[in-house]
Amino acid sequence: ASERQRYDALIVTRNNFLQQQGIRLGSLSGWQAFVQASARSRAGRGAMLAHREARAIAFGTTGKLRVLANLLAQHHPARTLIFTDDNAMVYRVAREYLIPAITHKTPVKERHDILSRFRSGEYPVIVTSRVLNEGVDVPEARIAIVLSGTGSQREYIQRLGRILRRGEGKLALLYEVVAAATSEEQVSRRRRGQEGQPQPYTQLPLPDTD
């Protein structure tokens, strides 16, 4: 509830500024206009900071971690890749669930060691941001969980491609965890090439938090 209250307040701040400036987001030109306008005034900078904080709340809500815990328990010990949009969420997942992490800061030797242990099954789960989007072959991976990402269809296809490698008796599953009633829903539809279509998601029940 506290995240929802803060998110809504931030979006109001951002949208009030956009309306005053006659800017509409949803396109590259709209985003560029927002960036330019945000640099010209204190109100603009405040609107941009509000936008970034709201995005961080949607991408990193604690509700996603509860869903992640459910999915990991449901599919254990299947080889699983967890994708996020930024390194901060990678390290948060790694700390809270003791999962090996790979980011652009991970030394090459350590990265190769983690992937080798993942392929052997010693590490059933790894978490990463954009490092494994392309150029890495992990045919053992069967489950992918996307906690956040950009609106790029290419990124979505690349992440799906990490688990679409042939394997005996293999059924690949990709989960996309989206914060309800946030701008992330629209970003996700754009990523899936479904912008403007009805909401395609299934609500997953959250575990008790007593």
JSON list of C-alpha atoms in Angstrom, two decimals, residues 25-207:
[
{"chain": "A", "resi": 25, "resn": "LEU", "atom": "CA", "xyz": [5.16, 10.05, -23.66]},
{"chain": "A", "resi": 26, "resn": "GLY", "atom": "CA", "xyz": [4.97, 6.74, -25.51]},
{"chain": "A", "resi": 27, "resn": "SER", "atom": "CA", "xyz": [7.28, 7.59, -28.39]},
{"chain": "A", "resi": 28, "resn": "LEU", "atom": "CA", "xyz": [10.96, 8.42, -28.82]},
{"chain": "A", "resi": 29, "resn": "SER", "atom": "CA", "xyz": [10.15, 12.00, -29.77]},
{"chain": "A", "resi": 30, "resn": "GLY", "atom": "CA", "xyz": [7.96, 12.39, -26.67]},
{"chain": "A", "resi": 31, "resn": "TRP", "atom": "CA", "xyz": [10.70, 11.06, -24.42]},
{"chain": "A", "resi": 32, "resn": "GLN", "atom": "CA", "xyz": [13.29, 13.34, -26.04]},
{"chain": "A", "resi": 33, "resn": "ALA", "atom": "CA", "xyz": [11.01, 16.33, -25.50]},
{"chain": "A", "resi": 34, "resn": "PHE", "atom": "CA", "xyz": [10.63, 15.36, -21.83]},
{"chain": "A", "resi": 35, "resn": "VAL", "atom": "CA", "xyz": [14.41, 15.08, -21.39]},
{"chain": "A", "resi": 36, "resn": "GLN", "atom": "CA", "xyz": [14.96, 18.48, -22.98]},
{"chain": "A", "resi": 37, "resn": "ALA", "atom": "CA", "xyz": [12.19, 20.15, -20.97]},
{"chain": "A", "resi": 38, "resn": "SER", "atom": "CA", "xyz": [13.44, 18.59, -17.72]},
{"chain": "A", "resi": 39, "resn": "ALA", "atom": "CA", "xyz": [16.78, 20.34, -18.14]},
{"chain": "A", "resi": 40, "resn": "ARG", "atom": "CA", "xyz": [15.28, 23.81, -18.44]},
{"chain": "A", "resi": 41, "resn": "SER", "atom": "CA", "xyz": [13.65, 24.30, -15.04]},
{"chain": "A", "resi": 42, "resn": "ARG", "atom": "CA", "xyz": [13.49, 23.12, -11.45]},
{"chain": "A", "resi": 43, "resn": "ALA", "atom": "CA", "xyz": [9.96, 21.83, -12.06]},
{"chain": "A", "resi": 44, "resn": "GLY", "atom": "CA", "xyz": [11.24, 19.86, -15.03]},
{"chain": "A", "resi": 45, "resn": "ARG", "atom": "CA", "xyz": [14.02, 18.28, -13.01]},
{"chain": "A", "resi": 46, "resn": "GLY", "atom": "CA", "xyz": [11.53, 17.40, -10.29]},
{"chain": "A", "resi": 47, "resn": "ALA", "atom": "CA", "xyz": [9.27, 15.76, -12.86]},
{"chain": "A", "resi": 48, "resn": "MET", "atom": "CA", "xyz": [12.13, 13.69, -14.24]},
{"chain": "A", "resi": 49, "resn": "LEU", "atom": "CA", "xyz": [13.21, 12.60, -10.76]},
{"chain": "A", "resi": 50, "resn": "ALA", "atom": "CA", "xyz": [9.58, 11.65, -10.02]},
{"chain": "A", "resi": 51, "resn": "HIS", "atom": "CA", "xyz": [9.45, 9.62, -13.23]},
{"chain": "A", "resi": 52, "resn": "ARG", "atom": "CA", "xyz": [12.64, 7.73, -12.36]},
{"chain": "A", "resi": 53, "resn": "GLU", "atom": "CA", "xyz": [11.56, 7.01, -8.79]},
{"chain": "A", "resi": 54, "resn": "ALA", "atom": "CA", "xyz": [8.13, 5.79, -9.94]},
{"chain": "A", "resi": 55, "resn": "ARG", "atom": "CA", "xyz": [9.82, 3.51, -12.48]},
{"chain": "A", "resi": 56, "resn": "ALA", "atom": "CA", "xyz": [12.13, 2.15, -9.78]},
{"chain": "A", "resi": 57, "resn": "ILE", "atom": "CA", "xyz": [9.15, 1.41, -7.53]},
{"chain": "A", "resi": 58, "resn": "ALA", "atom": "CA", "xyz": [7.31, -0.46, -10.30]},
{"chain": "A", "resi": 59, "resn": "PHE", "atom": "CA", "xyz": [10.39, -2.41, -11.36]},
{"chain": "A", "resi": 60, "resn": "GLY", "atom": "CA", "xyz": [11.52, -3.23, -7.81]},
{"chain": "A", "resi": 61, "resn": "THR", "atom": "CA", "xyz": [8.29, -3.62, -5.82]},
{"chain": "A", "resi": 62, "resn": "THR", "atom": "CA", "xyz": [8.49, -6.13, -3.00]},
{"chain": "A", "resi": 63, "resn": "GLY", "atom": "CA", "xyz": [5.43, -7.84, -4.46]},
{"chain": "A", "resi": 64, "resn": "LYS", "atom": "CA", "xyz": [7.61, -9.06, -7.32]},
{"chain": "A", "resi": 65, "resn": "LEU", "atom": "CA", "xyz": [9.98, -10.72, -4.90]},
{"chain": "A", "resi": 66, "resn": "ARG", "atom": "CA", "xyz": [7.09, -12.60, -3.31]},
{"chain": "A", "resi": 67, "resn": "VAL", "atom": "CA", "xyz": [5.99, -13.83, -6.74]},
{"chain": "A", "resi": 68, "resn": "LEU", "atom": "CA", "xyz": [9.59, -14.74, -7.53]},
{"chain": "A", "resi": 69, "resn": "ALA", "atom": "CA", "xyz": [9.81, -16.83, -4.36]},
{"chain": "A", "resi": 70, "resn": "ASN", "atom": "CA", "xyz": [6.66, -18.71, -5.39]},
{"chain": "A", "resi": 71, "resn": "LEU", "atom": "CA", "xyz": [7.97, -19.41, -8.89]},
{"chain": "A", "resi": 72, "resn": "LEU", "atom": "CA", "xyz": [11.36, -20.60, -7.66]},
{"chain": "A", "resi": 73, "resn": "ALA", "atom": "CA", "xyz": [9.70, -22.97, -5.19]},
{"chain": "A", "resi": 74, "resn": "GLN", "atom": "CA", "xyz": [7.27, -24.20, -7.84]},
{"chain": "A", "resi": 75, "resn": "HIS", "atom": "CA", "xyz": [9.98, -25.07, -10.38]},
{"chain": "A", "resi": 76, "resn": "HIS", "atom": "CA", "xyz": [12.86, -26.18, -8.14]},
{"chain": "A", "resi": 77, "resn": "PRO", "atom": "CA", "xyz": [15.32, -27.62, -9.13]},
{"chain": "A", "resi": 78, "resn": "ALA", "atom": "CA", "xyz": [14.80, -26.68, -12.80]},
{"chain": "A", "resi": 79, "resn": "ARG", "atom": "CA", "xyz": [17.57, -24.54, -14.27]},
{"chain": "A", "resi": 80, "resn": "THR", "atom": "CA", "xyz": [16.23, -20.98, -14.09]},
{"chain": "A", "resi": 81, "resn": "LEU", "atom": "CA", "xyz": [17.37, -17.59, -15.38]},
{"chain": "A", "resi": 82, "resn": "ILE", "atom": "CA", "xyz": [16.10, -14.42, -13.67]},
{"chain": "A", "resi": 83, "resn": "PHE", "atom": "CA", "xyz": [16.29, -11.19, -15.69]},
{"chain": "A", "resi": 84, "resn": "THR", "atom": "CA", "xyz": [15.97, -7.63, -14.39]},
{"chain": "A", "resi": 85, "resn": "ASP", "atom": "CA", "xyz": [16.42, -4.21, -16.00]},
{"chain": "A", "resi": 86, "resn": "ASP", "atom": "CA", "xyz": [19.12, -2.90, -13.67]},
{"chain": "A", "resi": 87, "resn": "ASN", "atom": "CA", "xyz": [21.99, -4.10, -11.54]},
{"chain": "A", "resi": 88, "resn": "ALA", "atom": "CA", "xyz": [20.46, -2.84, -8.29]},
{"chain": "A", "resi": 89, "resn": "MET", "atom": "CA", "xyz": [17.63, -5.37, -8.56]},
{"chain": "A", "resi": 90, "resn": "VAL", "atom": "CA", "xyz": [20.11, -8.10, -9.56]},
{"chain": "A", "resi": 91, "resn": "TYR", "atom": "CA", "xyz": [22.09, -7.60, -6.38]},
{"chain": "A", "resi": 92, "resn": "ARG", "atom": "CA", "xyz": [18.92, -7.34, -4.29]},
{"chain": "A", "resi": 93, "resn": "VAL", "atom": "CA", "xyz": [17.67, -10.71, -5.57]},
{"chain": "A", "resi": 94, "resn": "ALA", "atom": "CA", "xyz": [21.14, -12.21, -5.14]},
{"chain": "A", "resi": 95, "resn": "ARG", "atom": "CA", "xyz": [21.34, -11.07, -1.50]},
{"chain": "A", "resi": 96, "resn": "GLU", "atom": "CA", "xyz": [17.82, -12.03, -0.47]},
{"chain": "A", "resi": 97, "resn": "TYR", "atom": "CA", "xyz": [17.79, -15.46, -2.11]},
{"chain": "A", "resi": 98, "resn": "LEU", "atom": "CA", "xyz": [21.53, -16.28, -2.13]},
{"chain": "A", "resi": 99, "resn": "ILE", "atom": "CA", "xyz": [21.54, -16.61, -5.92]},
{"chain": "A", "resi": 100, "resn": "PRO", "atom": "CA", "xyz": [24.72, -16.16, -8.01]},
{"chain": "A", "resi": 101, "resn": "ALA", "atom": "CA", "xyz": [24.61, -12.91, -10.00]},
{"chain": "A", "resi": 102, "resn": "ILE", "atom": "CA", "xyz": [26.10, -11.87, -13.34]},
{"chain": "A", "resi": 103, "resn": "THR", "atom": "CA", "xyz": [26.31, -8.21, -14.37]},
{"chain": "A", "resi": 104, "resn": "HIS", "atom": "CA", "xyz": [28.61, -6.23, -16.66]},
{"chain": "A", "resi": 105, "resn": "LYS", "atom": "CA", "xyz": [30.81, -5.74, -13.57]},
{"chain": "A", "resi": 106, "resn": "THR", "atom": "CA", "xyz": [31.34, -9.48, -13.06]},
{"chain": "A", "resi": 107, "resn": "PRO", "atom": "CA", "xyz": [34.91, -10.45, -14.04]},
{"chain": "A", "resi": 108, "resn": "VAL", "atom": "CA", "xyz": [35.11, -12.71, -17.09]},
{"chain": "A", "resi": 109, "resn": "LYS", "atom": "CA", "xyz": [36.66, -15.60, -15.17]},
{"chain": "A", "resi": 110, "resn": "GLU", "atom": "CA", "xyz": [33.97, -15.43, -12.48]},
{"chain": "A", "resi": 111, "resn": "ARG", "atom": "CA", "xyz": [31.25, -15.20, -15.12]},
{"chain": "A", "resi": 112, "resn": "HIS", "atom": "CA", "xyz": [32.53, -18.32, -16.87]},
{"chain": "A", "resi": 113, "resn": "ASP", "atom": "CA", "xyz": [32.71, -20.16, -13.53]},
{"chain": "A", "resi": 114, "resn": "ILE", "atom": "CA", "xyz": [29.11, -19.26, -12.65]},
{"chain": "A", "resi": 115, "resn": "LEU", "atom": "CA", "xyz": [27.85, -20.35, -16.08]},
{"chain": "A", "resi": 116, "resn": "SER", "atom": "CA", "xyz": [29.82, -23.61, -15.85]},
{"chain": "A", "resi": 117, "resn": "ARG", "atom": "CA", "xyz": [28.29, -24.39, -12.45]},
{"chain": "A", "resi": 118, "resn": "PHE", "atom": "CA", "xyz": [24.86, -23.47, -13.84]},
{"chain": "A", "resi": 119, "resn": "ARG", "atom": "CA", "xyz": [25.25, -25.85, -16.77]},
{"chain": "A", "resi": 120, "resn": "SER", "atom": "CA", "xyz": [26.33, -28.66, -14.43]},
{"chain": "A", "resi": 121, "resn": "GLY", "atom": "CA", "xyz": [23.38, -28.05, -12.10]},
{"chain": "A", "resi": 122, "resn": "GLU", "atom": "CA", "xyz": [25.48, -27.02, -9.11]},
{"chain": "A", "resi": 123, "resn": "TYR", "atom": "CA", "xyz": [23.82, -23.60, -9.42]},
{"chain": "A", "resi": 124, "resn": "PRO", "atom": "CA", "xyz": [20.18, -24.21, -10.43]},
{"chain": "A", "resi": 125, "resn": "VAL", "atom": "CA", "xyz": [19.38, -20.48, -10.61]},
{"chain": "A", "resi": 126, "resn": "ILE", "atom": "CA", "xyz": [21.28, -17.36, -11.66]},
{"chain": "A", "resi": 127, "resn": "VAL", "atom": "CA", "xyz": [20.15, -13.73, -11.83]},
{"chain": "A", "resi": 128, "resn": "THR", "atom": "CA", "xyz": [21.34, -11.17, -14.38]},
{"chain": "A", "resi": 129, "resn": "SER", "atom": "CA", "xyz": [20.44, -7.84, -15.93]},
{"chain": "A", "resi": 130, "resn": "ARG", "atom": "CA", "xyz": [21.23, -7.54, -19.65]},
{"chain": "A", "resi": 131, "resn": "VAL", "atom": "CA", "xyz": [24.50, -9.47, -19.85]},
{"chain": "A", "resi": 132, "resn": "LEU", "atom": "CA", "xyz": [22.89, -12.74, -20.96]},
{"chain": "A", "resi": 133, "resn": "ASN", "atom": "CA", "xyz": [20.47, -11.17, -23.45]},
{"chain": "A", "resi": 134, "resn": "GLU", "atom": "CA", "xyz": [22.57, -12.41, -26.34]},
{"chain": "A", "resi": 135, "resn": "GLY", "atom": "CA", "xyz": [25.74, -14.27, -27.21]},
{"chain": "A", "resi": 136, "resn": "VAL", "atom": "CA", "xyz": [25.52, -16.82, -24.38]},
{"chain": "A", "resi": 137, "resn": "ASP", "atom": "CA", "xyz": [24.38, -20.38, -24.97]},
{"chain": "A", "resi": 138, "resn": "VAL", "atom": "CA", "xyz": [22.73, -22.00, -21.93]},
{"chain": "A", "resi": 139, "resn": "PRO", "atom": "CA", "xyz": [20.67, -24.89, -23.33]},
{"chain": "A", "resi": 140, "resn": "GLU", "atom": "CA", "xyz": [20.19, -26.29, -19.83]},
{"chain": "A", "resi": 141, "resn": "ALA", "atom": "CA", "xyz": [17.99, -23.30, -18.90]},
{"chain": "A", "resi": 142, "resn": "ARG", "atom": "CA", "xyz": [14.32, -24.25, -18.91]},
{"chain": "A", "resi": 143, "resn": "ILE", "atom": "CA", "xyz": [12.68, -21.42, -16.93]},
{"chain": "A", "resi": 144, "resn": "ALA", "atom": "CA", "xyz": [13.09, -17.67, -17.44]},
{"chain": "A", "resi": 145, "resn": "ILE", "atom": "CA", "xyz": [11.60, -15.11, -15.06]},
{"chain": "A", "resi": 146, "resn": "VAL", "atom": "CA", "xyz": [11.59, -11.51, -16.30]},
{"chain": "A", "resi": 147, "resn": "LEU", "atom": "CA", "xyz": [11.18, -9.16, -13.34]},
{"chain": "A", "resi": 148, "resn": "SER", "atom": "CA", "xyz": [11.68, -6.00, -15.41]},
{"chain": "A", "resi": 149, "resn": "GLY", "atom": "CA", "xyz": [12.95, -4.82, -18.78]},
{"chain": "A", "resi": 150, "resn": "THR", "atom": "CA", "xyz": [12.79, -2.16, -21.45]},
{"chain": "A", "resi": 151, "resn": "GLY", "atom": "CA", "xyz": [10.05, -1.84, -24.06]},
{"chain": "A", "resi": 152, "resn": "SER", "atom": "CA", "xyz": [12.31, -3.39, -26.68]},
{"chain": "A", "resi": 153, "resn": "GLN", "atom": "CA", "xyz": [10.87, -6.40, -28.54]},
{"chain": "A", "resi": 154, "resn": "ARG", "atom": "CA", "xyz": [14.43, -7.36, -29.42]},
{"chain": "A", "resi": 155, "resn": "GLU", "atom": "CA", "xyz": [15.33, -7.63, -25.72]},
{"chain": "A", "resi": 156, "resn": "TYR", "atom": "CA", "xyz": [12.22, -9.72, -25.05]},
{"chain": "A", "resi": 157, "resn": "ILE", "atom": "CA", "xyz": [13.05, -12.10, -27.92]},
{"chain": "A", "resi": 158, "resn": "GLN", "atom": "CA", "xyz": [16.68, -12.34, -26.80]},
{"chain": "A", "resi": 159, "resn": "ARG", "atom": "CA", "xyz": [15.66, -13.30, -23.28]},
{"chain": "A", "resi": 160, "resn": "LEU", "atom": "CA", "xyz": [13.17, -15.84, -24.58]},
{"chain": "A", "resi": 161, "resn": "GLY", "atom": "CA", "xyz": [15.94, -17.19, -26.80]},
{"chain": "A", "resi": 162, "resn": "ARG", "atom": "CA", "xyz": [18.06, -18.06, -23.73]},
{"chain": "A", "resi": 163, "resn": "ILE", "atom": "CA", "xyz": [15.64, -20.87, -22.86]},
{"chain": "A", "resi": 164, "resn": "LEU", "atom": "CA", "xyz": [14.58, -21.89, -26.38]},
{"chain": "A", "resi": 165, "resn": "ARG", "atom": "CA", "xyz": [17.47, -24.29, -26.88]},
{"chain": "A", "resi": 166, "resn": "ARG", "atom": "CA", "xyz": [16.81, -27.89, -27.77]},
{"chain": "A", "resi": 167, "resn": "GLY", "atom": "CA", "xyz": [16.91, -30.39, -24.93]},
{"chain": "A", "resi": 168, "resn": "GLU", "atom": "CA", "xyz": [15.59, -33.88, -24.41]},
{"chain": "A", "resi": 169, "resn": "GLY", "atom": "CA", "xyz": [12.10, -33.77, -22.91]},
{"chain": "A", "resi": 170, "resn": "LYS", "atom": "CA", "xyz": [12.41, -30.01, -22.44]},
{"chain": "A", "resi": 171, "resn": "LEU", "atom": "CA", "xyz": [9.48, -27.63, -21.99]},
{"chain": "A", "resi": 172, "resn": "ALA", "atom": "CA", "xyz": [10.58, -24.00, -21.84]},
{"chain": "A", "resi": 173, "resn": "LEU", "atom": "CA", "xyz": [8.59, -21.52, -19.75]},
{"chain": "A", "resi": 174, "resn": "LEU", "atom": "CA", "xyz": [8.94, -17.75, -19.58]},
{"chain": "A", "resi": 175, "resn": "TYR", "atom": "CA", "xyz": [7.24, -15.72, -16.86]},
{"chain": "A", "resi": 176, "resn": "GLU", "atom": "CA", "xyz": [6.95, -11.95, -17.02]},
{"chain": "A", "resi": 177, "resn": "VAL", "atom": "CA", "xyz": [6.21, -10.35, -13.63]},
{"chain": "A", "resi": 178, "resn": "VAL", "atom": "CA", "xyz": [4.51, -6.98, -14.10]},
{"chain": "A", "resi": 179, "resn": "ALA", "atom": "CA", "xyz": [3.43, -4.46, -11.44]},
{"chain": "A", "resi": 180, "resn": "ALA", "atom": "CA", "xyz": [-0.33, -3.95, -11.80]},
{"chain": "A", "resi": 181, "resn": "ALA", "atom": "CA", "xyz": [-1.74, -0.53, -12.68]},
{"chain": "A", "resi": 182, "resn": "THR", "atom": "CA", "xyz": [1.62, 1.04, -13.49]},
{"chain": "A", "resi": 183, "resn": "SER", "atom": "CA", "xyz": [3.25, 2.29, -16.69]},
{"chain": "A", "resi": 184, "resn": "GLU", "atom": "CA", "xyz": [5.11, -1.03, -16.72]},
{"chain": "A", "resi": 185, "resn": "GLU", "atom": "CA", "xyz": [1.97, -2.69, -18.12]},
{"chain": "A", "resi": 186, "resn": "GLN", "atom": "CA", "xyz": [2.13, -0.55, -21.26]},
{"chain": "A", "resi": 187, "resn": "VAL", "atom": "CA", "xyz": [5.89, -1.10, -21.55]},
{"chain": "A", "resi": 188, "resn": "SER", "atom": "CA", "xyz": [5.34, -4.84, -21.30]},
{"chain": "A", "resi": 189, "resn": "ARG", "atom": "CA", "xyz": [2.64, -4.85, -23.98]},
{"chain": "A", "resi": 190, "resn": "ARG", "atom": "CA", "xyz": [4.93, -2.87, -26.27]},
{"chain": "A", "resi": 191, "resn": "ARG", "atom": "CA", "xyz": [7.71, -5.36, -25.56]},
{"chain": "A", "resi": 192, "resn": "ARG", "atom": "CA", "xyz": [5.44, -8.25, -26.52]},
{"chain": "A", "resi": 193, "resn": "GLY", "atom": "CA", "xyz": [4.09, -6.45, -29.60]},
{"chain": "A", "resi": 194, "resn": "GLN", "atom": "CA", "xyz": [0.64, -6.25, -27.99]},
{"chain": "A", "resi": 195, "resn": "GLU", "atom": "CA", "xyz": [0.29, -2.50, -27.41]},
{"chain": "A", "resi": 196, "resn": "GLY", "atom": "CA", "xyz": [-3.34, -1.44, -27.44]},
{"chain": "A", "resi": 197, "resn": "GLN", "atom": "CA", "xyz": [-4.63, -4.97, -26.88]},
{"chain": "A", "resi": 198, "resn": "PRO", "atom": "CA", "xyz": [-6.53, -6.11, -23.77]},
{"chain": "A", "resi": 199, "resn": "GLN", "atom": "CA", "xyz": [-4.58, -6.99, -20.65]},
{"chain": "A", "resi": 200, "resn": "PRO", "atom": "CA", "xyz": [-3.12, -10.50, -21.28]},
{"chain": "A", "resi": 201, "resn": "TYR", "atom": "CA", "xyz": [-1.79, -11.28, -17.83]},
{"chain": "A", "resi": 202, "resn": "THR", "atom": "CA", "xyz": [-2.73, -13.87, -15.27]},
{"chain": "A", "resi": 203, "resn": "GLN", "atom": "CA", "xyz": [-2.89, -12.73, -11.66]},
{"chain": "A", "resi": 204, "resn": "LEU", "atom": "CA", "xyz": [-0.69, -14.99, -9.55]},
{"chain": "A", "resi": 205, "resn": "PRO", "atom": "CA", "xyz": [-1.76, -15.37, -5.91]},
{"chain": "A", "resi": 206, "resn": "LEU", "atom": "CA", "xyz": [0.69, -13.93, -3.41]},
{"chain": "A", "resi": 207, "resn": "PRO", "atom": "CA", "xyz": [1.77, -16.02, -0.44]}
]
